[in-house]
C-alpha cells in the first residue's frame, strides 16, 4: 500500500513548486528513449531540415497539412525549414513535407538547403481568388477539427498519471517525436520511474495503467492534490512551455480539405 503522507507530500509539492517529485535520472529516460527512437524513422525526408533558427514572428503560423499551406508566402518570400521541423505532430509534419514537395514539383516553390522560397509562378498562384478562398476554408476546417481533439498536457511529474483519468493508454511515438527534447527526456524519465514502481506498464510504445496505478489515481489524497487536472482541446492547448500535449480522444472526424488541386 501507499504511504498516504508521502503521497500527499509528493503530489501537493508538485503542484506548488512544479517540481519533479518522482526522481528523474537521465539514464532512466534514455532506457525508454533508446527503445523507441527508431519508431519514427519512416517520416518523409525530401525536405532537408536543418538547425537554422526559427524567426519568432513566424512561430505562430498554422500549418494544416493541405496544399494551401503555401499561403505562408503571401507575406513572406521564403520559409526556414526549421518551421517544418518544429511541427510536433508527426502526421501533420509528414503531410506538410509532402505538400511542399508537390509545390516544388509544380515549380511554385524552390527548396534549397535551409529555406523554401516562393517562385513567380507560385506568387501568381496564391494570389488567385480561388486559392485565397480555398486557403481560408482549409484553415477554418483545420481549426474546427483541432477543437474536437482532446488531450492532456504531460510535464514529466507525478501529475502525468492523471492522463489515465481520460484515456486507457498512451502512445509514446508522438511524444518521442516532439522537438522539445528536454521535456521529452523528462517525461520518459518519469515514465521509467512510474514503470519501476509498478504504476504503469510499457509494451511496443504503448503505456497502460496497472491496477496499482488505478489505486493511486483513485485515492482521495491523489484526487485532492490534482483537482485542477483537466483535458484540453488541442486548439487551446497553446503549446505550453515545458509540457507536451498528448491526445486522449477525438470527438469528431476531420473535415475534408477544400483546397484546389490545379
Rosetta silent file (secondary structure, phi, psi, omega in degrees, C-alpha in Angstrom):
SEQUENCE: XXXXXXXXXXXXXXXXXXXXXXXXXXXXXXXXXXXXXXXXXXXXXXXXXXXXXXXXXXXXXXXXXXXXXXXXXXXXXXXXXXXXXXXXXXXXXXXXXXXXXXXXXXXXXXXXXXXXXXXXXXXXXXXXXXXXXXXXXXXXXXXXXXXXXXXXXXXXXXXXXXXXXXXXXXXXXXXXXXXXXXXXXXXXXXXXXXXXXXXXXXXXXXXXXXXXXXXXXXXXXXXXXXXXXXXXXXXXXXXXXXXXXXXXXXXXXXXXXXXXXX
SCORE:     score description
SCORE:     0.000 S_00000001
   1 L     0.000  163.853 -179.866    0.000    0.000    0.000 S_00000001
   2 L   -85.869  147.313  170.711    0.965    3.615   -0.376 S_00000001
   3 L   -82.084  106.753 -172.751    2.158    5.795    2.448 S_00000001
   4 H   -63.419  -33.141  177.275   -0.533    8.484    2.238 S_00000001
   5 H   -64.393  -42.612  179.630    1.604   11.088    3.981 S_00000001
   6 H   -65.903  -43.573  179.148    4.364   10.541    1.450 S_00000001
   7 H   -61.269  -44.321 -179.640    1.895   10.579   -1.432 S_00000001
   8 H   -62.007  -44.774 -179.859    0.306   13.798   -0.178 S_00000001
   9 H   -61.531  -41.761 -178.415    3.690   15.491    0.179 S_00000001
  10 H   -66.566  -48.361 -174.426    4.756   14.454   -3.327 S_00000001
  11 H   -72.247  -41.587 -179.679    1.605   15.469   -5.135 S_00000001
  12 H   -69.581  -37.554  178.975    0.965   18.748   -3.332 S_00000001
  13 H   -66.452  -33.475  178.422    4.602   19.820   -3.608 S_00000001
  14 H   -63.947  -39.166  179.854    4.488   19.095   -7.357 S_00000001
  15 H   -71.999  -41.622 -178.151    1.576   21.459   -7.752 S_00000001
  16 H   -67.140  -45.084 -172.017    3.095   24.179   -5.540 S_00000001
  17 H  -107.098   -9.710 -175.229    6.566   24.179   -6.996 S_00000001
  18 L    65.488   23.217 -175.828    6.171   22.497  -10.373 S_00000001
  19 L   -84.786  162.815  177.360    8.963   20.218   -9.192 S_00000001
  20 L   -97.260   99.462 -170.513    9.625   16.693  -10.336 S_00000001
  21 L   -88.388  -16.431  169.372    8.953   14.725   -7.187 S_00000001
  22 L   -92.287  113.268 -169.936    9.410   11.261   -8.635 S_00000001
  23 L   -53.060  124.596  179.960   13.201   11.298   -9.061 S_00000001
  24 L  -106.853  124.243  178.917   14.188   11.510  -12.752 S_00000001
  25 L  -114.211  135.213 -175.700   17.608   10.213  -13.769 S_00000001
  26 H   -54.569  -39.158 -178.374   18.940   10.871  -17.275 S_00000001
  27 H   -66.020  -30.398  177.934   19.954    7.250  -17.732 S_00000001
  28 H   -70.260  -40.091  177.722   16.414    6.121  -16.938 S_00000001
  29 H   -62.208  -38.214 -178.320   14.993    8.457  -19.587 S_00000001
  30 H   -65.637  -28.626 -179.675   17.496    7.015  -22.041 S_00000001
  31 H   -58.472  -50.999  179.123   16.183    3.500  -21.373 S_00000001
  32 H   -73.213  -39.693 -177.839   12.801    4.247  -22.933 S_00000001
  33 H   -59.150  -46.171 -179.629   14.234    6.718  -25.444 S_00000001
  34 H   -62.815  -32.510 -178.123   16.672    4.170  -26.868 S_00000001
  35 H   -70.810  -29.240 -171.331   13.861    1.648  -27.151 S_00000001
  36 H  -111.439  -12.949 -169.141   11.639    3.984  -29.160 S_00000001
  37 L   -61.747  -20.485 -179.867   13.847    6.406  -31.077 S_00000001
  38 L   -87.919   -2.278 -172.615   13.742    4.314  -34.261 S_00000001
  39 L   -71.360  -23.299 -178.150    9.945    4.196  -34.450 S_00000001
  40 L  -106.364   24.078 -176.586    9.556    7.415  -36.470 S_00000001
  41 L   -72.640  -11.029 -178.091   12.312    6.661  -38.968 S_00000001
  42 L   -87.344    2.526 -179.427    9.810    6.285  -41.813 S_00000001
  43 L   -62.144  142.919  179.848    8.967   10.005  -41.888 S_00000001
  44 L   -56.787  143.234 -175.869    9.472   11.646  -45.316 S_00000001
  45 L  -122.165    9.085 -175.389   12.934   13.133  -45.709 S_00000001
  46 L   -63.425  -35.998  175.389   12.725   15.030  -49.003 S_00000001
  47 L   -82.532  112.235 -174.251   12.645   18.371  -47.231 S_00000001
  48 L   -81.081   91.401 -176.516   16.160   18.616  -45.854 S_00000001
  49 L   -71.504  139.987  176.339   15.577   20.158  -42.427 S_00000001
  50 L  -121.964 -177.991 -178.502   18.461   21.988  -40.781 S_00000001
  51 L   -95.765   19.596  179.408   19.016   23.567  -37.376 S_00000001
  52 L   -58.418  140.930 -177.118   18.591   27.127  -38.650 S_00000001
  53 L   -64.577  142.354  178.803   16.932   29.358  -36.055 S_00000001
  54 L   -88.559  123.225  176.899   13.211   29.945  -36.404 S_00000001
  55 L   -61.091  129.775 -177.245   12.189   33.636  -36.628 S_00000001
  56 H   -57.263  -38.199 -175.058    9.918   34.406  -33.696 S_00000001
  57 H   -64.706  -18.926 -179.084    7.499   36.415  -35.825 S_00000001
  58 H  -102.270   -1.446 -171.485    6.638   33.304  -37.886 S_00000001
  59 L   -68.865  -15.761 -178.571    6.340   30.840  -34.998 S_00000001
  60 L   -98.458    8.836  177.921    2.561   31.208  -34.745 S_00000001
  61 L   -64.829  136.933 -177.696    1.842   30.224  -38.364 S_00000001
  62 L  -100.072  111.432  173.301   -0.760   27.445  -38.502 S_00000001
  63 L   -81.657  141.149  178.405    0.069   24.552  -40.807 S_00000001
  64 L  -111.617  -14.047 -176.008   -2.910   22.494  -41.979 S_00000001
  65 L    81.978    9.700  178.551   -1.149   19.799  -43.988 S_00000001
  66 L  -105.532  166.377 -179.144   -3.020   20.906  -47.105 S_00000001
  67 H   -61.866  -22.391 -178.251   -1.669   22.299  -50.392 S_00000001
  68 H   -77.540    1.911  176.484   -2.888   25.733  -49.335 S_00000001
  69 H   -64.108  -13.706  176.083   -0.174   25.957  -46.653 S_00000001
  70 H   -74.764    4.957  170.274    1.832   27.915  -49.214 S_00000001
  71 H   -60.768  -20.037  176.736   -0.426   30.782  -48.166 S_00000001
  72 H   -52.288  -34.664 -174.840    2.530   31.486  -45.861 S_00000001
  73 H   -80.777    4.628  173.859    4.225   33.112  -48.851 S_00000001
  74 H   -63.768  -35.021 -178.024    1.516   35.742  -49.133 S_00000001
  75 L  -118.640    6.253 -178.691    3.573   37.832  -46.683 S_00000001
  76 L  -140.594  147.787  175.329    6.981   36.133  -46.989 S_00000001
  77 L   -88.075  -25.632 -178.685    9.378   35.340  -49.797 S_00000001
  78 E  -145.827  159.765 -179.641   10.930   32.368  -48.011 S_00000001
  79 E  -125.578  125.702  173.987   10.293   29.909  -45.168 S_00000001
  80 E   -65.713  134.780  179.312   13.014   28.497  -42.870 S_00000001
  81 L   -62.527  -21.036  178.440   12.830   24.705  -42.966 S_00000001
  82 H   -59.875  -26.116  177.584   13.086   24.796  -39.180 S_00000001
  83 H   -60.996  -39.211  179.567    9.422   25.818  -39.168 S_00000001
  84 H   -73.824  -40.234  177.888    8.545   22.378  -40.530 S_00000001
  85 H   -57.623  -34.459 -175.294   10.997   20.638  -38.196 S_00000001
  86 L   -81.371    0.856  175.562    9.251   22.272  -35.231 S_00000001
  87 L   -72.343  117.662 -174.127    5.856   20.745  -36.040 S_00000001
  88 L   -76.572  -29.367  179.831    5.309   18.374  -33.105 S_00000001
  89 L   -79.960  112.738 -175.877    2.560   16.279  -34.748 S_00000001
  90 H   -63.860  -35.145  178.491    4.413   13.761  -36.925 S_00000001
  91 H   -66.376  -42.286  178.246    1.397   13.081  -39.147 S_00000001
  92 H   -66.296  -43.339  178.936    0.936   16.793  -39.771 S_00000001
  93 H   -58.194  -45.011  179.477    4.661   17.256  -40.354 S_00000001
  94 H   -60.841  -41.853  179.464    4.645   14.435  -42.902 S_00000001
  95 H   -64.968  -41.402  179.428    1.664   15.970  -44.710 S_00000001
  96 H   -63.653  -43.273  178.367    3.325   19.399  -44.810 S_00000001
  97 H   -60.633  -44.714  179.102    6.542   17.908  -46.211 S_00000001
  98 H   -59.813  -44.393 -177.652    4.581   16.064  -48.894 S_00000001
  99 H   -68.509  -36.332  177.611    2.699   19.207  -49.896 S_00000001
 100 H   -67.383  -36.845  176.771    5.873   21.310  -50.052 S_00000001
 101 H   -66.878  -37.813  176.699    7.487   18.678  -52.269 S_00000001
 102 H   -65.310  -40.596  178.984    4.418   18.702  -54.520 S_00000001
 103 H   -64.859  -36.358  177.815    4.582   22.510  -54.691 S_00000001
 104 H   -67.540  -40.441  178.808    8.250   22.280  -55.618 S_00000001
 105 H   -62.817  -34.893  178.829    7.457   19.731  -58.340 S_00000001
 106 L   -83.376    2.974  178.691    4.841   22.146  -59.697 S_00000001
 107 L    62.997   30.056  174.935    7.517   24.887  -59.612 S_00000001
 108 L   -90.085  -25.571  174.214    5.504   27.021  -57.199 S_00000001
 109 E  -135.357  162.223  175.648    8.298   26.937  -54.619 S_00000001
 110 E  -121.850  127.896 -178.199   12.015   26.212  -54.696 S_00000001
 111 E  -100.287  118.258  177.433   13.585   24.083  -51.965 S_00000001
 112 L  -108.609 -169.350 -176.300   17.162   24.952  -51.028 S_00000001
 113 L   -61.763  -44.305 -174.890   19.436   23.730  -48.235 S_00000001
 114 L  -115.091  -14.639 -172.840   17.942   25.891  -45.484 S_00000001
 115 E  -137.330  163.123  171.055   14.864   27.540  -46.952 S_00000001
 116 E  -117.431  124.565 -173.555   11.805   27.128  -49.133 S_00000001
 117 E  -118.523  138.368  178.169   11.290   30.093  -51.467 S_00000001
 118 E   -72.754  141.038  176.314    8.218   31.146  -53.436 S_00000001
 119 L   -97.387  172.314  177.698    8.642   31.366  -57.220 S_00000001
 120 H   -64.104  -37.711  176.885    6.979   33.855  -59.554 S_00000001
 121 H   -62.514  -39.197  178.541    4.652   31.078  -60.680 S_00000001
 122 H   -66.213  -39.690  179.108    3.813   30.437  -57.036 S_00000001
 123 H   -61.631  -42.572  178.902    3.107   34.105  -56.368 S_00000001
 124 H   -64.447  -38.475 -178.460    0.633   34.217  -59.234 S_00000001
 125 H   -64.590  -48.297 -175.283   -0.981   31.027  -57.977 S_00000001
 126 H   -75.944   -9.628  176.671   -1.545   32.132  -54.374 S_00000001
 127 L   -91.505   -3.139  177.868   -2.998   35.479  -55.493 S_00000001
 128 L   -69.859  138.516  178.634   -5.830   33.797  -57.376 S_00000001
 129 H   -55.623  -36.245 -179.068   -9.263   34.364  -55.756 S_00000001
 130 H   -65.621  -38.692  178.709   -9.939   30.613  -55.897 S_00000001
 131 H   -68.262  -45.189 -178.668   -6.753   29.871  -53.920 S_00000001
 132 H   -58.214  -42.520  179.112   -7.445   32.594  -51.349 S_00000001
 133 H   -66.187  -43.897 -179.482  -10.942   31.194  -50.762 S_00000001
 134 H   -65.679  -39.085 -179.897   -9.682   27.608  -50.519 S_00000001
 135 H   -63.570  -42.087  179.266   -6.870   28.589  -48.126 S_00000001
 136 H   -64.608  -39.849 -179.953   -9.309   30.342  -45.793 S_00000001
 137 H   -67.800  -42.233  178.922  -11.626   27.311  -45.845 S_00000001
 138 H   -61.729  -42.066 -179.915   -8.768   24.869  -45.154 S_00000001
 139 H   -65.394  -43.470  179.532   -7.575   26.950  -42.203 S_00000001
 140 H   -63.983  -42.373  179.126  -11.086   27.232  -40.747 S_00000001
 141 H   -63.983  -41.104 -179.706  -11.682   23.486  -41.173 S_00000001
 142 H   -63.577  -45.121 -179.730   -8.358   22.643  -39.543 S_00000001
 143 H   -65.094  -37.719  178.117   -9.057   24.851  -36.527 S_00000001
 144 H   -65.729  -38.995  179.027  -12.545   23.385  -36.173 S_00000001
 145 H   -66.200  -41.661  179.258  -11.080   19.891  -36.321 S_00000001
 146 H   -61.932  -32.395 -179.766   -8.441   20.755  -33.716 S_00000001
 147 L   -66.754  -18.374 -179.558  -11.187   21.960  -31.407 S_00000001
 148 L   -94.195   -5.006  179.223  -12.561   18.397  -31.435 S_00000001
 149 E   -94.486  117.966 -178.688   -9.244   16.803  -30.414 S_00000001
 150 E  -102.009  150.381  179.504   -8.976   16.477  -26.658 S_00000001
 151 E  -161.957 -178.339 -178.790   -5.797   15.806  -24.736 S_00000001
 152 E  -131.885  138.614 -177.944   -3.784   16.177  -21.559 S_00000001
 153 E   -88.136  116.629  178.561   -0.558   18.114  -21.083 S_00000001
 154 E   -88.806  141.907  179.248    2.292   15.961  -19.772 S_00000001
 155 L  -132.541    6.369  177.607    5.148   17.632  -17.871 S_00000001
 156 L    80.916   25.940  176.323    7.204   14.751  -16.503 S_00000001
 157 L  -122.816  178.120 -179.862    5.877   14.842  -12.936 S_00000001
 158 H   -57.985  -24.756 -178.640    3.626   12.581  -10.867 S_00000001
 159 H   -65.738  -16.461  178.642    0.669   14.565  -12.230 S_00000001
 160 H   -62.340  -20.252  176.206    1.146   12.790  -15.589 S_00000001
 161 H   -62.073  -21.934  178.857   -0.708    9.854  -14.036 S_00000001
 162 H   -64.421  -19.964  177.290   -3.834   11.978  -14.456 S_00000001
 163 H   -52.032  -37.633 -175.356   -3.673   11.228  -18.185 S_00000001
 164 H   -78.494    1.114  168.705   -5.222    7.861  -17.364 S_00000001
 165 H   -74.281  -22.705 -172.212   -8.262    9.583  -15.912 S_00000001
 166 L  -116.662  -14.735 -179.661   -9.179   10.391  -19.527 S_00000001
 167 L  -149.625  148.424 -177.050   -7.702    7.599  -21.671 S_00000001
 168 L   -78.893  -20.898 -178.871   -6.844    3.910  -21.137 S_00000001
 169 E  -151.465  158.736 -178.138   -3.444    4.054  -22.836 S_00000001
 170 E  -122.401  123.810  176.778   -0.745    6.468  -24.005 S_00000001
 171 E   -87.019  120.182 -176.185    1.078    6.120  -27.338 S_00000001
 172 L   -80.232  -15.191 -176.364    4.693    7.197  -26.850 S_00000001
 173 H   -58.221  -47.471  177.738    5.530    7.645  -30.549 S_00000001
 174 H   -65.606  -29.683  178.151    4.149   11.208  -30.793 S_00000001
 175 H   -67.121  -48.208  179.623    5.869   12.069  -27.500 S_00000001
 176 H   -58.655  -36.588 -175.788    9.248   10.823  -28.754 S_00000001
 177 H   -77.630  -10.332 -177.563    8.824   12.793  -31.991 S_00000001
 178 L   -63.923  135.298 -178.249    8.204   16.103  -30.216 S_00000001
 179 L   -69.605  -13.731  178.036   11.012   18.623  -30.931 S_00000001
 180 L   -80.798   78.750 -172.473   11.120   19.720  -27.259 S_00000001
 181 H   -63.349  -32.019  179.669   13.759   17.110  -26.417 S_00000001
 182 H   -63.350  -45.185  179.475   14.338   18.381  -22.875 S_00000001
 183 H   -70.319  -36.488  176.385   10.683   17.855  -21.962 S_00000001
 184 H   -58.046  -48.139  179.768   10.620   14.528  -23.819 S_00000001
 185 H   -61.107  -39.708  179.925   13.548   13.295  -21.707 S_00000001
 186 H   -65.064  -43.851  179.786   11.853   14.492  -18.531 S_00000001
 187 H   -64.735  -44.401 -179.576    8.595   12.743  -19.406 S_00000001
 188 H   -66.569  -36.819  176.595   10.339    9.499  -20.369 S_00000001
 189 H   -63.018  -41.869  178.569   12.435    9.561  -17.213 S_00000001
 190 H   -64.584  -43.581  179.125    9.300    9.970  -15.144 S_00000001
 191 H   -62.364  -36.900  177.549    7.560    7.137  -17.011 S_00000001
 192 H   -61.741  -42.490  178.727   10.551    4.907  -16.363 S_00000001
 193 H   -65.640  -42.918  179.475   10.250    5.614  -12.635 S_00000001
 194 H   -64.040  -36.425  176.861    6.483    5.010  -12.682 S_00000001
 195 H   -64.337  -44.630 -179.740    7.077    1.733  -14.514 S_00000001
 196 H   -64.778  -27.970  178.599    9.638    0.643  -11.918 S_00000001
 197 L   -84.085   -2.841  177.671    7.122    1.452   -9.179 S_00000001
 198 L    80.600   14.949 -177.936    4.564   -0.806  -10.890 S_00000001
 199 L   -86.336  -24.005  178.407    2.136    2.040  -11.636 S_00000001
 200 E  -139.192  165.034  171.619    2.275    1.619  -15.420 S_00000001
 201 E  -124.261  151.062  179.226    3.354   -0.955  -17.995 S_00000001
 202 E  -129.799  124.616  179.520    5.128   -0.224  -21.300 S_00000001
 203 E  -148.560  123.929  178.532    4.943   -2.507  -24.329 S_00000001
 204 L    52.564   45.411  177.355    5.593   -1.681  -28.012 S_00000001
 205 L    72.166    4.455  179.610    5.496    2.080  -27.299 S_00000001
 206 E  -106.020  126.260  178.848    2.098    1.802  -25.578 S_00000001
 207 E  -101.482  130.716  176.916    1.797    2.801  -21.911 S_00000001
 208 E  -127.899  150.083  178.834   -1.056    1.384  -19.835 S_00000001
 209 E   -82.075  142.331  178.424   -2.005    1.948  -16.228 S_00000001
 210 L   -92.915  173.931  176.433   -1.773   -1.027  -13.866 S_00000001
 211 H   -60.946  -37.906  177.897   -4.157   -1.952  -11.074 S_00000001
 212 H   -63.498  -38.604  177.683   -1.675   -0.400   -8.672 S_00000001
 213 H   -66.987  -39.760  177.919   -1.755    2.787  -10.741 S_00000001
 214 H   -62.581  -38.243  177.792   -5.544    2.808  -10.760 S_00000001
 215 H   -62.672  -39.176  179.441   -5.496    2.505   -6.989 S_00000001
 216 H   -63.392  -54.855 -174.554   -3.193    5.530   -6.838 S_00000001
 217 H   -72.001  -14.589  177.363   -5.232    7.870   -9.050 S_00000001
 218 L   -89.915   -6.845 -178.451   -8.426    6.712   -7.372 S_00000001
 219 L   -72.256  149.294 -178.611   -7.205    7.592   -3.887 S_00000001
 220 H   -62.130  -37.447 -178.801   -8.738   10.571   -2.104 S_00000001
 221 H   -64.870  -46.308 -179.339   -5.317   12.099   -1.461 S_00000001
 222 H   -64.475  -43.782  179.439   -4.279   11.984   -5.121 S_00000001
 223 H   -61.509  -40.815 -179.420   -7.617   13.370   -6.293 S_00000001
 224 H   -65.661  -39.960 -177.613   -7.452   16.219   -3.799 S_00000001
 225 H   -76.243  -18.442 -176.566   -3.927   17.149   -4.820 S_00000001
 226 L  -121.620   32.731 -177.055   -4.730   17.008   -8.550 S_00000001
 227 L   -61.220  -25.415 -177.744   -8.173   18.574   -8.605 S_00000001
 228 L   -88.658    2.388 -177.874   -7.118   21.012  -11.346 S_00000001
 229 L   -76.369  117.275 -176.093   -6.018   18.327  -13.802 S_00000001
 230 L  -135.690  160.868  169.980   -8.266   18.589  -16.865 S_00000001
 231 L   -77.020  152.048  175.023   -8.475   17.662  -20.525 S_00000001
 232 E  -132.055  153.276  173.262   -7.962   20.457  -23.035 S_00000001
 233 E   -76.399  144.341  179.757   -8.851   20.876  -26.681 S_00000001
 234 H   -56.583  -33.516 -177.065   -5.818   20.828  -28.991 S_00000001
 235 H   -66.285  -22.544 -177.388   -6.904   24.205  -30.330 S_00000001
 236 H  -115.263    4.367 -178.840   -6.468   25.860  -26.938 S_00000001
 237 H   -68.176  -33.526  170.923   -3.517   23.928  -25.527 S_00000001
 238 L    71.955    8.842  178.777   -1.190   26.587  -26.901 S_00000001
 239 L    57.393   51.818 -177.615    1.977   24.529  -26.804 S_00000001
 240 L   -55.345  130.853 -179.712    2.704   25.353  -23.163 S_00000001
 241 L   -59.633  133.883  178.628    6.445   25.573  -22.472 S_00000001
 242 L    80.132    8.027  178.743    7.724   22.522  -20.608 S_00000001
 243 L  -135.060  151.010  177.903    4.620   20.487  -21.422 S_00000001
 244 E  -124.839  127.762 -178.131    3.672   18.147  -24.270 S_00000001
 245 E   -76.374  122.942  179.040    0.083   17.697  -25.415 S_00000001
 246 E  -115.749  123.613 -175.941   -0.956   14.023  -25.526 S_00000001
 247 E   -66.485  134.209  176.358   -4.210   13.163  -27.302 S_00000001
 248 E  -107.056  -35.646  179.428   -6.851   11.415  -25.189 S_00000001
 249 E  -163.902  160.895  173.289   -9.769   11.336  -27.618 S_00000001
 250 E  -122.564  123.216 -173.664  -11.193   12.789  -30.806 S_00000001
 251 L   -77.079  -38.246 -177.675  -14.799   13.888  -30.686 S_00000001
 252 L  -137.800  159.506  179.684  -15.439   14.216  -34.421 S_00000001
 253 L   -76.257  159.979 -177.921  -13.762   13.179  -37.662 S_00000001
 254 L   -65.129  149.235  175.714  -11.648   15.566  -39.699 S_00000001
 255 L   -85.214  134.447 -177.338  -13.299   17.903  -42.191 S_00000001
 256 L   -65.789  148.253 -179.233  -12.261   17.214  -45.765 S_00000001
 257 L   -70.285  146.268  175.312  -10.000   19.732  -47.481 S_00000001
 258 L  -108.840    9.923 -175.224  -11.474   22.164  -49.967 S_00000001
 259 L   -60.709  140.346  176.627   -8.078   23.086  -51.416 S_00000001
 260 L   -73.159  151.015 -173.417   -7.880   23.487  -55.170 S_00000001
 261 L  -108.080   -8.485 -176.758   -5.652   20.999  -56.917 S_00000001
 262 L  -105.580    0.000    0.000   -4.647   22.793  -60.073 S_00000001
